Amino acid sequence: MSKKLSSNSMDDVDRLFQCFKCGISPPASAMREKKRSKKMLNSEYDSPVTCKKLQLSSLSRLSGKRGERNQIDGSVSVDSVSGSRDVKKSVGRQFSPIVFYGSPNGVPPKKPLSLLRLLREIRIDLSEERKAISRKGVWATFPRQEEAIKFEKRHDNVRIFSYQDHFSGQRRFLVSSYEEFWKRYLSMDPRHRHHYEVIQEGLPCHMYFDLEFNQKENEGKNVDEMVDILISVILEALREKYAIEGQEDWIVELDSSTKDKFSRHVIVIIPKVAFKDNSHVGAFVGELCSRIVNAKETDERLRKLFVHKEANDSASLLFVDTAVYSRNRCFRLALSSKAGKTSVLLPTGRFKCKDMGERDVFMTSLICNVESDCEKLLVCKMESDCMKTLCFDTEVNSNNLVRDQNAQKFQLNASTSDMSTSYFGGKSPFPQLDQFIESTASTGNVPGCI
């Protein structure tokens, strides 16, 4: 049913735009009134008195236009009499120039009643679609990420995932709720789980790290000690930049290491707090890495976090991968392996996941699974007046609700540092509403803007 409604009904903003561009069709009651009025008009024209008046007026007009011909012929042509019939037939087909060519000032305003009818139809369509979805879990796959994002924007309580086909290795995208995904994920053959979470651009998320290095080129490394040192640096930075006293119970640690490669995910779950999106996480991690690099000469402990890429490589690199903070990044899920590989990403048994079951581990390790009671969003971005200086700030959610859709759905955040601009200027937190206002504000070839 959901599929049928989605295919038969246009997107709400598209429908509004098309209706305001082409004109809203009048309701059935108005059409009946028009038919009755047209019928009455025809009956008036069919009356003998009206026909006689039309014939006389037609003769006078035609005689004026054909004055030269009348002077030559000396009489009025018989066609002038039949012309009255043509006039009578074409009376109901006349259009005003504005209707035919369009208004030079854009589409004229429509009656509020017609607009309300249209909005009511849209509301009914969306309501029916939501009911259909609630009756059956959403599970839709797409070959391209753009299609998955577009579908996700039209549905509530869903997220975007990615997976690789076990046999072909082809990557596809799917949209589902966390619960529906877990239900199918659990029943799947563990060898066929090659799934990733898409960390959507603009979506609040937890801080996460991808740690890796070549085991053969870095023999003798104590990996648990390395992770512990990194965690201590993370908690210290949270205390310094955001006045947050961190705890090790906030740490989720997953491992998929082999004898050749060390690979571990570390996720920091701060109660009632999340980063504004993964770009802010990336900026914070970048600052963290710079701090470690600058302090390694004076702090012997931090030198343990550096590894060699190759055996003969004298230069050492930090074992933190800083390339995983790009927009719409795919991040491997717990209990999954890479296609063609056998090493599965599993909890290490330390920190937060020590006594958790599979379901709790899966749900807790989701980067974008931010609880609805989140009160604060952490911000880490470049200063507007100085591109080399990072700004560490927080944004408080006015309703204690974190946005439950993609970067373009229903989030209202009150900025503690920029209250005026966030409330009294610029675009609203509702992109579809902004598009609707801009389309209706357009005049001729001049586009409207906010």
Short mmCIF file of C-alpha atoms in Angstrom, two decimals:
data_model
loop_
_atom_site.label_atom_id
_atom_site.label_comp_id
_atom_site.label_asym_id
_atom_site.label_seq_id
_atom_site.Cartn_x
_atom_site.Cartn_y
_atom_site.Cartn_z
CA MET A 1 0.00 0.00 0.00
CA SER A 2 2.87 2.32 0.86
CA LYS A 3 4.47 1.64 -2.48
CA LYS A 4 1.21 2.34 -4.28
CA LEU A 5 0.68 5.63 -2.46
CA SER A 6 4.25 6.69 -3.09
CA SER A 7 3.98 5.96 -6.81
CA ASN A 8 0.56 7.55 -7.30
CA SER A 9 1.04 10.73 -5.29
CA MET A 10 3.58 13.45 -5.93
CA ASP A 11 5.89 14.78 -3.30
CA ASP A 12 4.06 17.39 -1.26
CA VAL A 13 6.38 20.24 -2.24
CA ASP A 14 6.32 19.22 -5.90
CA ARG A 15 2.54 19.20 -5.85
CA LEU A 16 2.35 22.61 -4.26
CA PHE A 17 4.83 24.00 -6.76
CA GLN A 18 3.03 22.54 -9.75
CA CYS A 19 -0.34 23.76 -8.53
CA PHE A 20 0.88 27.28 -7.95
CA LYS A 21 2.71 27.25 -11.27
CA CYS A 22 -0.13 25.93 -13.39
CA GLY A 23 -3.14 26.98 -11.31
CA ILE A 24 -5.24 25.00 -8.88
CA SER A 25 -8.11 23.06 -10.41
CA PRO A 26 -11.48 24.16 -9.02
CA PRO A 27 -13.39 21.68 -6.84
CA ALA A 28 -16.22 19.56 -8.18
CA SER A 29 -18.83 21.85 -6.65
CA ALA A 30 -17.37 24.80 -8.50
CA MET A 31 -17.38 22.83 -11.75
CA ARG A 32 -21.07 22.07 -11.30
CA GLU A 33 -21.78 25.72 -10.71
CA LYS A 34 -19.89 26.60 -13.86
CA LYS A 35 -21.86 24.06 -15.86
CA ARG A 36 -25.15 25.39 -14.56
CA SER A 37 -24.15 28.98 -15.26
CA LYS A 38 -23.03 28.01 -18.75
CA LYS A 39 -26.31 26.24 -19.36
CA MET A 40 -28.22 29.30 -18.22
CA LEU A 41 -26.08 31.44 -20.49
CA ASN A 42 -26.81 29.22 -23.47
CA SER A 43 -30.53 29.29 -22.72
CA GLU A 44 -30.40 33.08 -22.71
CA TYR A 45 -28.69 33.13 -26.08
CA ASP A 46 -31.22 30.67 -27.44
CA SER A 47 -34.17 32.94 -26.58
CA PRO A 48 -35.81 34.70 -29.60
CA VAL A 49 -35.28 38.20 -28.21
CA THR A 50 -31.59 37.62 -27.59
CA CYS A 51 -31.06 36.08 -31.02
CA LYS A 52 -32.73 39.05 -32.65
CA LYS A 53 -30.55 41.50 -30.75
CA LEU A 54 -27.43 39.54 -31.68
CA GLN A 55 -28.43 39.49 -35.35
CA LEU A 56 -29.00 43.25 -35.41
CA SER A 57 -25.72 43.99 -33.64
CA SER A 58 -23.88 41.57 -35.90
CA LEU A 59 -25.35 43.22 -39.00
CA SER A 60 -24.35 46.67 -37.85
CA ARG A 61 -20.76 45.58 -37.11
CA LEU A 62 -20.38 43.63 -40.29
CA SER A 63 -21.85 46.43 -42.38
CA GLY A 64 -19.28 48.84 -40.89
CA LYS A 65 -16.38 46.52 -41.64
CA ARG A 66 -17.59 45.77 -45.16
CA GLY A 67 -18.54 49.33 -46.10
CA GLU A 68 -16.38 49.28 -49.19
CA ARG A 69 -17.80 45.97 -50.35
CA ASN A 70 -21.35 47.24 -49.73
CA GLN A 71 -20.67 50.26 -51.89
CA ILE A 72 -19.54 48.02 -54.73
CA ASP A 73 -22.18 45.32 -54.34
CA GLY A 74 -24.94 47.68 -53.30
CA SER A 75 -26.28 45.16 -50.77
CA VAL A 76 -25.30 43.28 -47.61
CA SER A 77 -23.95 39.77 -48.12
CA VAL A 78 -26.00 36.84 -46.87
CA ASP A 79 -22.92 35.74 -44.82
CA SER A 80 -23.51 38.63 -42.45
CA VAL A 81 -26.74 37.02 -41.31
CA SER A 82 -25.14 33.63 -40.74
CA GLY A 83 -22.33 35.38 -38.86
CA SER A 84 -24.70 35.90 -35.96
CA ARG A 85 -24.84 32.17 -35.50
CA ASP A 86 -21.03 32.02 -35.36
CA VAL A 87 -21.00 34.77 -32.77
CA LYS A 88 -23.57 32.89 -30.71
CA LYS A 89 -21.52 29.69 -30.85
CA SER A 90 -18.21 31.33 -29.94
CA VAL A 91 -19.45 33.42 -27.03
CA GLY A 92 -18.70 30.70 -24.44
CA ARG A 93 -15.17 30.09 -25.82
CA GLN A 94 -13.66 33.52 -25.40
CA PHE A 95 -10.59 33.92 -23.13
CA SER A 96 -9.18 37.05 -21.64
CA PRO A 97 -5.58 37.94 -22.60
CA ILE A 98 -4.39 37.28 -19.03
CA VAL A 99 -5.88 33.78 -19.02
CA PHE A 100 -4.54 32.97 -22.48
CA TYR A 101 -1.04 34.46 -22.21
CA GLY A 102 -0.61 34.45 -18.43
CA SER A 103 -0.24 37.37 -16.07
CA PRO A 104 2.89 39.50 -16.58
CA ASN A 105 3.23 39.62 -12.79
CA GLY A 106 3.27 35.86 -12.29
CA VAL A 107 0.51 33.50 -11.25
CA PRO A 108 -2.39 35.39 -9.66
CA PRO A 109 -3.18 34.49 -6.04
CA LYS A 110 -5.57 31.61 -5.58
CA LYS A 111 -8.57 31.48 -3.33
CA PRO A 112 -7.63 30.41 0.21
CA LEU A 113 -10.40 27.83 0.16
CA SER A 114 -8.88 26.07 -2.84
CA LEU A 115 -5.43 26.13 -1.24
CA LEU A 116 -6.81 24.65 1.96
CA ARG A 117 -8.45 21.85 -0.03
CA LEU A 118 -5.11 21.08 -1.67
CA LEU A 119 -3.22 21.08 1.63
CA ARG A 120 -5.89 18.81 3.11
CA GLU A 121 -5.43 16.35 0.25
CA ILE A 122 -1.67 16.34 0.84
CA ARG A 123 -2.18 15.78 4.54
CA ILE A 124 -4.48 12.84 3.88
CA ASP A 125 -2.01 11.31 1.42
CA LEU A 126 0.89 11.57 3.85
CA SER A 127 -1.22 10.27 6.72
CA GLU A 128 -2.28 7.22 4.74
CA GLU A 129 1.32 6.59 3.72
CA ARG A 130 2.51 6.75 7.33
CA LYS A 131 -0.25 4.36 8.41
CA ALA A 132 0.76 1.90 5.72
CA ILE A 133 4.39 2.10 6.79
CA SER A 134 3.54 1.60 10.47
CA ARG A 135 1.66 -1.59 9.60
CA LYS A 136 4.68 -3.04 7.85
CA GLY A 137 8.39 -2.43 8.44
CA VAL A 138 10.23 -0.41 5.82
CA TRP A 139 12.90 -2.25 3.84
CA ALA A 140 13.77 -0.63 0.52
CA THR A 141 16.98 -1.13 -1.48
CA PHE A 142 18.53 1.20 -4.05
CA PRO A 143 21.52 1.02 -6.40
CA ARG A 144 22.56 4.62 -5.67
CA GLN A 145 22.92 6.55 -2.45
CA GLU A 146 21.05 9.58 -3.81
CA GLU A 147 17.91 7.50 -4.34
CA ALA A 148 18.12 6.11 -0.82
CA ILE A 149 18.50 9.60 0.67
CA LYS A 150 15.48 10.85 -1.28
CA PHE A 151 13.38 7.93 -0.05
CA GLU A 152 14.56 8.37 3.55
CA LYS A 153 13.46 12.00 3.59
CA ARG A 154 9.87 10.96 2.90
CA HIS A 155 9.61 8.48 5.76
CA ASP A 156 9.75 8.72 9.54
CA ASN A 157 12.04 6.77 11.88
CA VAL A 158 14.24 5.23 9.20
CA ARG A 159 17.97 5.28 8.47
CA ILE A 160 20.22 4.53 5.52
CA PHE A 161 22.50 1.51 5.44
CA SER A 162 24.83 0.07 2.85
CA TYR A 163 25.81 -3.50 2.07
CA GLN A 164 27.94 -5.55 -0.30
CA ASP A 165 26.55 -8.59 -2.04
CA HIS A 166 28.26 -11.69 -0.69
CA PHE A 167 28.79 -13.23 -4.12
CA SER A 168 29.26 -10.30 -6.50
CA GLY A 169 30.64 -7.73 -4.07
CA GLN A 170 28.30 -5.11 -5.57
CA ARG A 171 27.43 -2.28 -3.19
CA ARG A 172 23.82 -1.25 -2.67
CA PHE A 173 21.95 0.98 -0.25
CA LEU A 174 18.90 0.20 1.84
CA VAL A 175 16.51 2.20 4.01
CA SER A 176 14.93 0.71 7.11
CA SER A 177 14.23 1.37 10.77
CA TYR A 178 16.71 0.17 13.37
CA GLU A 179 14.30 -2.46 14.68
CA GLU A 180 13.34 -3.81 11.27
CA PHE A 181 16.99 -3.88 10.19
CA TRP A 182 18.05 -5.76 13.31
CA LYS A 183 15.26 -8.31 12.90
CA ARG A 184 16.44 -9.21 9.40
CA TYR A 185 20.12 -8.78 10.23
CA LEU A 186 19.85 -11.32 13.05
CA SER A 187 18.18 -13.94 10.84
CA MET A 188 20.79 -13.51 8.11
CA ASP A 189 23.60 -15.97 7.51
CA PRO A 190 26.52 -14.47 9.51
CA ARG A 191 28.85 -15.15 6.58
CA HIS A 192 26.72 -12.87 4.39
CA ARG A 193 26.74 -9.87 6.69
CA HIS A 194 28.72 -7.17 4.90
CA HIS A 195 26.77 -4.16 6.12
CA TYR A 196 27.60 -0.55 6.87
CA GLU A 197 25.89 2.38 8.54
CA VAL A 198 25.69 5.53 6.41
CA ILE A 199 26.64 8.44 8.69
CA GLN A 200 24.46 11.03 7.03
CA GLU A 201 25.59 14.58 6.48
CA GLY A 202 24.01 16.99 8.98
CA LEU A 203 22.75 14.26 11.30
CA PRO A 204 23.70 14.33 15.02
CA CYS A 205 26.04 11.50 15.90
CA HIS A 206 28.41 10.09 18.51
CA MET A 207 32.17 10.55 18.41
CA TYR A 208 33.85 7.61 16.67
CA PHE A 209 37.36 6.45 15.73
CA ASP A 210 38.76 4.00 13.20
CA LEU A 211 42.10 2.65 14.44
CA GLU A 212 44.33 0.53 12.23
CA PHE A 213 47.90 -0.41 11.35
CA ASN A 214 49.91 -3.22 9.80
CA GLN A 215 50.74 -5.82 12.45
CA LYS A 216 53.75 -7.28 10.65
CA GLU A 217 55.46 -3.91 10.30
CA ASN A 218 54.79 -3.01 13.93
CA GLU A 219 55.52 -6.13 15.94
CA GLY A 220 55.46 -5.90 19.70
CA LYS A 221 52.78 -3.21 19.91
CA ASN A 222 50.48 -3.46 22.93
CA VAL A 223 47.20 -2.55 21.24
CA ASP A 224 45.10 -2.40 24.40
CA GLU A 225 47.58 0.01 25.96
CA MET A 226 47.51 2.16 22.82
CA VAL A 227 43.72 2.38 22.93
CA ASP A 228 43.76 3.20 26.65
CA ILE A 229 46.21 6.06 26.08
CA LEU A 230 44.08 7.44 23.26
CA ILE A 231 40.95 7.27 25.42
CA SER A 232 42.69 9.20 28.19
CA VAL A 233 43.60 11.93 25.69
CA ILE A 234 39.99 12.02 24.42
CA LEU A 235 38.54 12.41 27.91
CA GLU A 236 41.07 15.11 28.73
CA ALA A 237 40.12 17.07 25.60
CA LEU A 238 36.40 16.78 26.39
CA ARG A 239 37.03 18.20 29.84
CA GLU A 240 39.16 21.05 28.51
CA LYS A 241 37.04 22.06 25.51
CA TYR A 242 33.49 21.29 26.67
CA ALA A 243 33.77 20.97 30.46
CA ILE A 244 32.57 17.36 30.22
CA GLU A 245 33.92 14.89 32.77
CA GLY A 246 34.24 11.70 30.76
CA GLN A 247 34.06 8.11 31.96
CA GLU A 248 35.35 4.86 30.54
CA ASP A 249 31.83 3.44 30.75
CA TRP A 250 31.00 5.65 27.77
CA ILE A 251 33.40 3.73 25.51
CA VAL A 252 32.24 1.14 22.98
CA GLU A 253 35.12 -0.92 21.56
CA LEU A 254 34.80 -3.29 18.59
CA ASP A 255 37.62 -5.28 17.01
CA SER A 256 38.14 -7.14 13.72
CA SER A 257 41.91 -7.57 13.82
CA THR A 258 43.80 -10.33 12.05
CA LYS A 259 47.40 -11.48 12.33
CA ASP A 260 48.25 -9.10 9.48
CA LYS A 261 46.21 -6.03 10.36
CA PHE A 262 45.07 -4.37 13.57
CA SER A 263 41.57 -2.90 13.13
CA ARG A 264 39.40 -1.49 15.88
CA HIS A 265 36.45 0.89 16.23
CA VAL A 266 36.09 3.10 19.29
CA ILE A 267 32.83 4.98 19.90
CA VAL A 268 32.22 7.48 22.69
CA ILE A 269 28.59 7.57 23.90
CA ILE A 270 28.13 10.70 26.04
CA PRO A 271 24.80 10.60 27.92
CA LYS A 272 22.33 13.22 26.62
CA VAL A 273 25.07 14.73 24.43
CA ALA A 274 26.08 14.24 20.79
CA PHE A 275 28.07 16.05 18.13
CA LYS A 276 26.11 18.19 15.69
CA ASP A 277 27.24 15.96 12.80
CA ASN A 278 30.27 13.94 11.74
CA SER A 279 32.04 16.96 10.24
CA HIS A 280 32.22 18.43 13.75
CA VAL A 281 33.53 15.08 15.01
CA GLY A 282 36.19 15.19 12.30
CA ALA A 283 37.27 18.69 13.32
CA PHE A 284 37.51 17.63 16.97
CA VAL A 285 39.52 14.50 16.09
CA GLY A 286 41.81 16.62 13.91
CA GLU A 287 42.49 18.90 16.88
CA LEU A 288 43.09 15.83 19.02
CA CYS A 289 45.63 14.40 16.57
CA SER A 290 47.45 17.73 16.33
CA ARG A 291 47.71 17.81 20.11
CA ILE A 292 49.21 14.31 20.18
CA VAL A 293 51.72 15.09 17.41
CA ASN A 294 52.87 18.29 19.11
CA ALA A 295 53.23 16.65 22.51
CA LYS A 296 54.91 13.37 21.52
CA GLU A 297 58.42 14.77 21.96
CA THR A 298 57.77 15.68 25.57
CA ASP A 299 55.37 12.86 26.47
CA GLU A 300 56.84 9.39 26.07
CA ARG A 301 53.42 7.86 26.57
CA LEU A 302 52.06 9.50 23.38
CA ARG A 303 54.93 8.15 21.26
CA LYS A 304 53.40 4.70 21.63
CA LEU A 305 50.47 5.82 19.44
CA PHE A 306 52.65 6.11 16.33
CA VAL A 307 53.22 3.25 13.89
CA HIS A 308 55.21 2.55 10.73
CA LYS A 309 53.37 2.18 7.47
CA GLU A 310 56.18 0.05 6.03
CA ALA A 311 59.08 -1.80 7.63
CA ASN A 312 61.77 0.42 6.11
CA ASP A 313 59.79 3.62 6.61
CA SER A 314 61.55 5.83 9.13
CA ALA A 315 58.58 8.19 9.44
CA SER A 316 55.88 7.22 11.90
CA LEU A 317 52.15 7.87 11.61
CA LEU A 318 49.39 8.13 14.17
CA PHE A 319 47.26 4.98 14.17
CA VAL A 320 44.03 7.05 13.93
CA ASP A 321 42.41 7.11 10.47
CA THR A 322 41.24 10.70 9.87
CA ALA A 323 39.57 9.94 6.52
CA VAL A 324 36.37 8.48 8.00
CA TYR A 325 34.66 11.82 8.65
CA SER A 326 33.60 12.64 5.12
CA ARG A 327 29.93 13.29 4.40
CA ASN A 328 27.61 10.28 4.11
CA ARG A 329 30.43 8.01 5.20
CA CYS A 330 29.89 4.25 5.31
CA PHE A 331 31.06 2.77 8.64
CA ARG A 332 31.07 -0.99 9.19
CA LEU A 333 28.41 -2.37 11.51
CA ALA A 334 28.98 -4.63 14.48
CA LEU A 335 28.79 -8.37 13.60
CA SER A 336 29.73 -7.64 9.97
CA SER A 337 32.77 -8.53 7.90
CA LYS A 338 34.10 -7.02 4.71
CA ALA A 339 33.12 -8.78 1.48
CA GLY A 340 35.69 -11.45 0.72
CA LYS A 341 37.03 -11.36 4.29
CA THR A 342 36.28 -13.50 7.31
CA SER A 343 37.20 -11.20 10.21
CA VAL A 344 34.00 -10.01 11.91
CA LEU A 345 33.68 -6.76 13.88
CA LEU A 346 32.98 -7.94 17.44
CA PRO A 347 33.02 -6.37 20.93
CA THR A 348 36.32 -6.73 22.78
CA GLY A 349 34.64 -7.43 26.11
CA ARG A 350 35.96 -4.21 27.63
CA PHE A 351 34.27 -0.99 28.70
CA LYS A 352 30.55 -0.45 27.95
CA CYS A 353 29.92 -3.67 26.00
CA LYS A 354 31.43 -5.94 28.64
CA ASP A 355 28.19 -7.71 29.61
CA MET A 356 25.95 -6.81 26.66
CA GLY A 357 24.05 -9.16 24.38
CA GLU A 358 24.26 -8.99 20.60
CA ARG A 359 21.24 -6.74 20.16
CA ASP A 360 22.41 -4.22 22.75
CA VAL A 361 25.90 -4.19 21.25
CA PHE A 362 24.46 -3.54 17.80
CA MET A 363 22.11 -0.75 18.90
CA THR A 364 24.69 0.92 21.14
CA SER A 365 27.41 0.90 18.48
CA LEU A 366 25.29 2.73 15.87
CA ILE A 367 26.95 6.10 15.27
CA CYS A 368 23.72 7.99 14.50
CA ASN A 369 21.54 6.26 17.09
CA VAL A 370 21.20 9.35 19.30
CA GLU A 371 18.60 9.10 22.06
CA SER A 372 15.55 11.37 22.00
CA ASP A 373 16.49 12.84 25.40
CA CYS A 374 19.67 14.39 23.99
CA GLU A 375 19.95 17.89 25.47
CA LYS A 376 23.17 19.24 23.99
CA LEU A 377 24.94 19.17 20.63
CA LEU A 378 28.70 19.71 20.55
CA VAL A 379 30.04 22.08 17.91
CA CYS A 380 33.61 22.16 16.59
CA LYS A 381 34.14 24.39 13.57
CA MET A 382 36.46 27.02 12.14
CA GLU A 383 36.02 30.60 13.29
CA SER A 384 34.29 32.70 10.62
CA ASP A 385 36.92 35.45 10.83
CA CYS A 386 39.93 33.16 11.13
CA MET A 387 40.07 29.93 9.14
CA LYS A 388 42.93 28.55 11.25
CA THR A 389 41.20 28.80 14.62
CA LEU A 390 38.74 26.18 15.84
CA CYS A 391 35.65 27.21 17.78
CA PHE A 392 34.40 24.82 20.46
CA ASP A 393 30.80 25.48 21.41
CA THR A 394 27.50 23.80 22.27
CA GLU A 395 23.96 24.06 20.98
CA VAL A 396 21.01 23.28 23.22
CA ASN A 397 18.00 21.55 21.74
CA SER A 398 14.98 23.68 22.67
CA ASN A 399 12.60 20.69 22.98
CA ASN A 400 15.11 18.08 24.17
CA LEU A 401 14.47 16.20 20.93
CA VAL A 402 17.15 15.31 18.45
CA ARG A 403 16.12 15.29 14.81
CA ASP A 404 14.88 11.85 13.82
CA GLN A 405 15.24 12.33 10.03
CA ASN A 406 18.24 13.35 7.55
CA ALA A 407 19.94 16.66 7.44
CA GLN A 408 16.98 18.22 5.79
CA LYS A 409 14.07 17.32 8.38
CA PHE A 410 12.55 19.08 11.37
CA GLN A 411 15.32 20.11 13.78
CA LEU A 412 15.05 23.22 15.95
CA ASN A 413 18.22 24.15 17.76
CA ALA A 414 18.72 27.29 19.80
CA SER A 415 22.33 28.44 19.60
CA THR A 416 23.72 29.83 22.84
CA SER A 417 26.25 31.91 20.95
CA ASP A 418 24.20 33.13 17.99
CA MET A 419 20.62 33.51 19.20
CA SER A 420 19.69 36.39 16.90
CA THR A 421 20.74 34.84 13.61
CA SER A 422 19.23 31.45 14.38
CA TYR A 423 15.79 32.85 15.19
CA PHE A 424 15.31 36.12 13.30
CA GLY A 425 17.04 35.76 9.95
CA GLY A 426 17.86 33.42 7.10
CA LYS A 427 16.24 30.14 6.21
CA SER A 428 14.00 28.20 8.57
CA PRO A 429 14.75 24.69 9.93
CA PHE A 430 12.20 23.35 7.40
CA PRO A 431 13.81 23.12 3.91
CA GLN A 432 10.59 22.01 2.20
CA LEU A 433 8.73 24.99 3.62
CA ASP A 434 11.50 27.28 2.38
CA GLN A 435 11.21 25.82 -1.13
CA PHE A 436 7.45 26.32 -1.08
CA ILE A 437 7.76 29.97 -0.01
CA GLU A 438 10.45 30.67 -2.61
CA SER A 439 8.33 29.13 -5.39
CA THR A 440 5.26 31.17 -4.49
CA ALA A 441 7.34 34.34 -4.11
CA SER A 442 8.71 34.05 -7.65
CA THR A 443 7.48 36.69 -10.09
CA GLY A 444 7.85 36.04 -13.79
CA ASN A 445 11.51 35.25 -14.45
CA VAL A 446 12.62 36.66 -11.10
CA PRO A 447 13.04 33.82 -8.56
CA GLY A 448 11.94 34.36 -4.98
CA CYS A 449 14.41 34.00 -2.15
CA ILE A 450 14.46 34.10 1.63
#
